[in-house]
Amino acid sequence: MKALMLPNGDQVPALGLGTWKSKPGQVYEAVKEAIKVGYRHIDCAPIYGNENEVGNAIKDCLQEGMVKRSDLWITSKLWNNAHAREDVMPALKKTLSDLQLDYLDLFLIHWPISFKKDSIMAQSASDLLSMSELPHEHTWEGMEQCVKEGLTRYIGVSNFGIKNLQHLLSKATIVPIMNQVEAHPYFQQKELLDFCQSHKIHLTAYSPLGSIDRSSALKAENEPILLEDPLIEKIAQAHQVTPAQVLISWALQRDTVVIPKSVNPARIKQNFEASMLILTAEDMQAMEQIDKGFRYVNGSFFVFEGGPYSVEDIWA
Ligand code: A2P
């Protein structure tokens, strides 16, 4: 399995199992199956509402001797309502308790926007705190404290654009090792990827298959269907693989981490086997041409009239 090198020589398994949208009742088997077929990286978050069950699966895999804790890479994230410095460590401790782990490998700030503490999902402008009310560097101090206490080995961010990253880098004592963002052939993020790579920050590609299982409230009308793109289908046919495997291999060949979600055992295995597919330079060049600048997760659900954030601020 391909791994990406961190500045200190440590390694991140490049292919992980995504658990966003994996329902309780399904995610236990999915995580167990993934570890059984060889995944060593599981991507989690408390807002996915399933960390308890993910934790049960990891615990059982460890107890059954399928894998050692030190061979796993477990990522989780800080939700938007715990950005105050003093709220960060308690939030991580809750995630560790749910996941039944002593430490995470990677803890990410989930979004560059803050909610008031009592708001799980902002419903109006009054649930939000602006960046000047709660600057990212305050949250980051809490994140750094978590590393110092041994609760997570590394820290990073998610959904950060270049401006937000530059600001954070100017304040950070412990540098972020990861930025997890949406990335796939319809939204290639070339500029952000170049920026991250030039600062030794890895990029994790979420929604690599186009996240077709999002709730309809999160979907735009007439969205393009990535898994049905004619070029992706043509390349898949040429290599006798599936479109999903082409998309996963594309992400791996760009040296990003990629976290396809599946709760289906056959697809979990199929996605893992994508790491054996080698796309040609011609395939990669052709795929470069289908960038539509199209986000499936556009952040508009955090934008309210009179609120502190516009879509542009979120992705700055
Ligand atoms: P399922 O969980 O039933 O396998 P993303 O990772 O971009 O969020 O996409 C997840 C969606 O893609 C889910 O609907 C998931 O369904 C589906 N999916 C995962 N793997 C494959 C695959 N190999 N082929 C087709 N669809 C897939």
JSON list of N, CA and C in Angstrom, two decimals, residues 20 43-48 76-80 83 107-113 139 143 156-160 179-180 206 302 315:
[
{"chain": "A", "resi": 20, "resn": "TRP", "atom": "N", "xyz": [-17.86, 9.38, 6.29]},
{"chain": "A", "resi": 20, "resn": "TRP", "atom": "CA", "xyz": [-18.95, 10.35, 6.18]},
{"chain": "A", "resi": 20, "resn": "TRP", "atom": "C", "xyz": [-20.10, 9.68, 5.43]},
{"chain": "A", "resi": 43, "resn": "ASP", "atom": "N", "xyz": [-10.87, 7.33, 8.19]},
{"chain": "A", "resi": 43, "resn": "ASP", "atom": "CA", "xyz": [-11.14, 8.76, 8.36]},
{"chain": "A", "resi": 43, "resn": "ASP", "atom": "C", "xyz": [-12.50, 8.93, 9.06]},
{"chain": "A", "resi": 44, "resn": "CYS", "atom": "N", "xyz": [-12.48, 9.65, 10.18]},
{"chain": "A", "resi": 44, "resn": "CYS", "atom": "CA", "xyz": [-13.67, 9.77, 11.03]},
{"chain": "A", "resi": 44, "resn": "CYS", "atom": "C", "xyz": [-13.95, 11.23, 11.36]},
{"chain": "A", "resi": 45, "resn": "ALA", "atom": "N", "xyz": [-15.09, 11.47, 11.96]},
{"chain": "A", "resi": 45, "resn": "ALA", "atom": "CA", "xyz": [-15.41, 12.79, 12.53]},
{"chain": "A", "resi": 45, "resn": "ALA", "atom": "C", "xyz": [-16.62, 12.64, 13.44]},
{"chain": "A", "resi": 46, "resn": "PRO", "atom": "N", "xyz": [-16.65, 13.40, 14.54]},
{"chain": "A", "resi": 46, "resn": "PRO", "atom": "CA", "xyz": [-17.82, 13.27, 15.43]},
{"chain": "A", "resi": 46, "resn": "PRO", "atom": "C", "xyz": [-19.12, 13.67, 14.75]},
{"chain": "A", "resi": 47, "resn": "ILE", "atom": "N", "xyz": [-19.08, 14.64, 13.82]},
{"chain": "A", "resi": 47, "resn": "ILE", "atom": "CA", "xyz": [-20.32, 15.10, 13.19]},
{"chain": "A", "resi": 47, "resn": "ILE", "atom": "C", "xyz": [-20.91, 14.02, 12.28]},
{"chain": "A", "resi": 48, "resn": "TYR", "atom": "N", "xyz": [-20.15, 12.98, 11.96]},
{"chain": "A", "resi": 48, "resn": "TYR", "atom": "CA", "xyz": [-20.71, 11.90, 11.14]},
{"chain": "A", "resi": 48, "resn": "TYR", "atom": "C", "xyz": [-21.67, 11.02, 11.96]},
{"chain": "A", "resi": 76, "resn": "SER", "atom": "N", "xyz": [-9.43, 11.98, 13.01]},
{"chain": "A", "resi": 76, "resn": "SER", "atom": "CA", "xyz": [-10.76, 12.53, 13.33]},
{"chain": "A", "resi": 76, "resn": "SER", "atom": "C", "xyz": [-10.66, 14.05, 13.30]},
{"chain": "A", "resi": 77, "resn": "LYS", "atom": "N", "xyz": [-11.77, 14.70, 13.62]},
{"chain": "A", "resi": 77, "resn": "LYS", "atom": "CA", "xyz": [-11.85, 16.15, 13.37]},
{"chain": "A", "resi": 77, "resn": "LYS", "atom": "C", "xyz": [-12.54, 16.88, 14.51]},
{"chain": "A", "resi": 78, "resn": "LEU", "atom": "N", "xyz": [-12.18, 18.13, 14.63]},
{"chain": "A", "resi": 78, "resn": "LEU", "atom": "CA", "xyz": [-12.77, 19.02, 15.65]},
{"chain": "A", "resi": 78, "resn": "LEU", "atom": "C", "xyz": [-13.99, 19.70, 15.05]},
{"chain": "A", "resi": 79, "resn": "TRP", "atom": "N", "xyz": [-15.15, 19.54, 15.69]},
{"chain": "A", "resi": 79, "resn": "TRP", "atom": "CA", "xyz": [-16.35, 20.16, 15.13]},
{"chain": "A", "resi": 79, "resn": "TRP", "atom": "C", "xyz": [-16.36, 21.67, 15.40]},
{"chain": "A", "resi": 80, "resn": "ASN", "atom": "N", "xyz": [-17.17, 22.36, 14.61]},
{"chain": "A", "resi": 80, "resn": "ASN", "atom": "CA", "xyz": [-17.17, 23.83, 14.56]},
{"chain": "A", "resi": 80, "resn": "ASN", "atom": "C", "xyz": [-17.59, 24.51, 15.86]},
{"chain": "A", "resi": 83, "resn": "HIS", "atom": "N", "xyz": [-14.33, 25.40, 18.85]},
{"chain": "A", "resi": 83, "resn": "HIS", "atom": "CA", "xyz": [-13.12, 26.10, 18.39]},
{"chain": "A", "resi": 83, "resn": "HIS", "atom": "C", "xyz": [-12.46, 26.96, 19.46]},
{"chain": "A", "resi": 107, "resn": "PHE", "atom": "N", "xyz": [-5.51, 14.80, 13.97]},
{"chain": "A", "resi": 107, "resn": "PHE", "atom": "CA", "xyz": [-6.70, 15.53, 14.40]},
{"chain": "A", "resi": 107, "resn": "PHE", "atom": "C", "xyz": [-6.77, 16.81, 13.56]},
{"chain": "A", "resi": 108, "resn": "LEU", "atom": "N", "xyz": [-7.92, 17.03, 12.91]},
{"chain": "A", "resi": 108, "resn": "LEU", "atom": "CA", "xyz": [-8.06, 18.15, 11.98]},
{"chain": "A", "resi": 108, "resn": "LEU", "atom": "C", "xyz": [-9.10, 19.14, 12.47]},
{"chain": "A", "resi": 109, "resn": "ILE", "atom": "N", "xyz": [-8.87, 20.43, 12.23]},
{"chain": "A", "resi": 109, "resn": "ILE", "atom": "CA", "xyz": [-9.96, 21.41, 12.36]},
{"chain": "A", "resi": 109, "resn": "ILE", "atom": "C", "xyz": [-10.87, 21.17, 11.16]},
{"chain": "A", "resi": 110, "resn": "HIS", "atom": "N", "xyz": [-12.14, 20.80, 11.41]},
{"chain": "A", "resi": 110, "resn": "HIS", "atom": "CA", "xyz": [-13.00, 20.31, 10.32]},
{"chain": "A", "resi": 110, "resn": "HIS", "atom": "C", "xyz": [-13.34, 21.39, 9.29]},
{"chain": "A", "resi": 111, "resn": "TRP", "atom": "N", "xyz": [-13.61, 22.63, 9.79]},
{"chain": "A", "resi": 111, "resn": "TRP", "atom": "CA", "xyz": [-13.96, 23.75, 8.89]},
{"chain": "A", "resi": 111, "resn": "TRP", "atom": "C", "xyz": [-13.32, 25.03, 9.41]},
{"chain": "A", "resi": 112, "resn": "PRO", "atom": "N", "xyz": [-13.02, 25.95, 8.52]},
{"chain": "A", "resi": 112, "resn": "PRO", "atom": "CA", "xyz": [-12.43, 27.23, 8.98]},
{"chain": "A", "resi": 112, "resn": "PRO", "atom": "C", "xyz": [-13.49, 28.21, 9.45]},
{"chain": "A", "resi": 113, "resn": "ILE", "atom": "N", "xyz": [-14.57, 27.69, 10.02]},
{"chain": "A", "resi": 113, "resn": "ILE", "atom": "CA", "xyz": [-15.64, 28.56, 10.52]},
{"chain": "A", "resi": 113, "resn": "ILE", "atom": "C", "xyz": [-16.08, 28.07, 11.90]},
{"chain": "A", "resi": 139, "resn": "THR", "atom": "N", "xyz": [-7.86, 28.43, 18.14]},
{"chain": "A", "resi": 139, "resn": "THR", "atom": "CA", "xyz": [-8.20, 27.02, 18.01]},
{"chain": "A", "resi": 139, "resn": "THR", "atom": "C", "xyz": [-6.91, 26.21, 17.87]},
{"chain": "A", "resi": 143, "resn": "MET", "atom": "N", "xyz": [-5.22, 22.88, 19.60]},
{"chain": "A", "resi": 143, "resn": "MET", "atom": "CA", "xyz": [-4.78, 21.71, 18.83]},
{"chain": "A", "resi": 143, "resn": "MET", "atom": "C", "xyz": [-3.35, 21.34, 19.23]},
{"chain": "A", "resi": 156, "resn": "GLY", "atom": "N", "xyz": [-3.81, 18.97, 11.84]},
{"chain": "A", "resi": 156, "resn": "GLY", "atom": "CA", "xyz": [-3.96, 19.56, 10.52]},
{"chain": "A", "resi": 156, "resn": "GLY", "atom": "C", "xyz": [-5.31, 20.23, 10.40]},
{"chain": "A", "resi": 157, "resn": "VAL", "atom": "N", "xyz": [-5.69, 20.51, 9.18]},
{"chain": "A", "resi": 157, "resn": "VAL", "atom": "CA", "xyz": [-6.93, 21.24, 8.93]},
{"chain": "A", "resi": 157, "resn": "VAL", "atom": "C", "xyz": [-7.72, 20.57, 7.81]},
{"chain": "A", "resi": 158, "resn": "SER", "atom": "N", "xyz": [-8.94, 21.04, 7.65]},
{"chain": "A", "resi": 158, "resn": "SER", "atom": "CA", "xyz": [-9.79, 20.55, 6.57]},
{"chain": "A", "resi": 158, "resn": "SER", "atom": "C", "xyz": [-10.56, 21.74, 6.02]},
{"chain": "A", "resi": 159, "resn": "ASN", "atom": "N", "xyz": [-10.78, 21.74, 4.73]},
{"chain": "A", "resi": 159, "resn": "ASN", "atom": "CA", "xyz": [-11.53, 22.80, 4.06]},
{"chain": "A", "resi": 159, "resn": "ASN", "atom": "C", "xyz": [-10.85, 24.16, 4.17]},
{"chain": "A", "resi": 160, "resn": "PHE", "atom": "N", "xyz": [-9.53, 24.19, 4.29]},
{"chain": "A", "resi": 160, "resn": "PHE", "atom": "CA", "xyz": [-8.80, 25.45, 4.34]},
{"chain": "A", "resi": 160, "resn": "PHE", "atom": "C", "xyz": [-8.30, 25.80, 2.93]},
{"chain": "A", "resi": 179, "resn": "ASN", "atom": "N", "xyz": [-4.11, 18.98, 4.87]},
{"chain": "A", "resi": 179, "resn": "ASN", "atom": "CA", "xyz": [-5.31, 19.75, 4.58]},
{"chain": "A", "resi": 179, "resn": "ASN", "atom": "C", "xyz": [-6.25, 18.82, 3.84]},
{"chain": "A", "resi": 180, "resn": "GLN", "atom": "N", "xyz": [-7.38, 18.51, 4.45]},
{"chain": "A", "resi": 180, "resn": "GLN", "atom": "CA", "xyz": [-8.35, 17.60, 3.81]},
{"chain": "A", "resi": 180, "resn": "GLN", "atom": "C", "xyz": [-9.43, 18.43, 3.11]},
{"chain": "A", "resi": 206, "resn": "TYR", "atom": "N", "xyz": [-11.26, 14.41, -0.29]},
{"chain": "A", "resi": 206, "resn": "TYR", "atom": "CA", "xyz": [-12.56, 13.82, 0.10]},
{"chain": "A", "resi": 206, "resn": "TYR", "atom": "C", "xyz": [-13.54, 13.92, -1.07]},
{"chain": "A", "resi": 302, "resn": "PHE", "atom": "N", "xyz": [-23.41, 27.03, 5.38]},
{"chain": "A", "resi": 302, "resn": "PHE", "atom": "CA", "xyz": [-22.91, 27.85, 6.50]},
{"chain": "A", "resi": 302, "resn": "PHE", "atom": "C", "xyz": [-23.12, 29.34, 6.23]},
{"chain": "A", "resi": 315, "resn": "TRP", "atom": "N", "xyz": [-13.93, 29.48, 1.60]},
{"chain": "A", "resi": 315, "resn": "TRP", "atom": "CA", "xyz": [-12.89, 28.81, 0.78]},
{"chain": "A", "resi": 315, "resn": "TRP", "atom": "C", "xyz": [-11.65, 29.67, 0.59]}
]
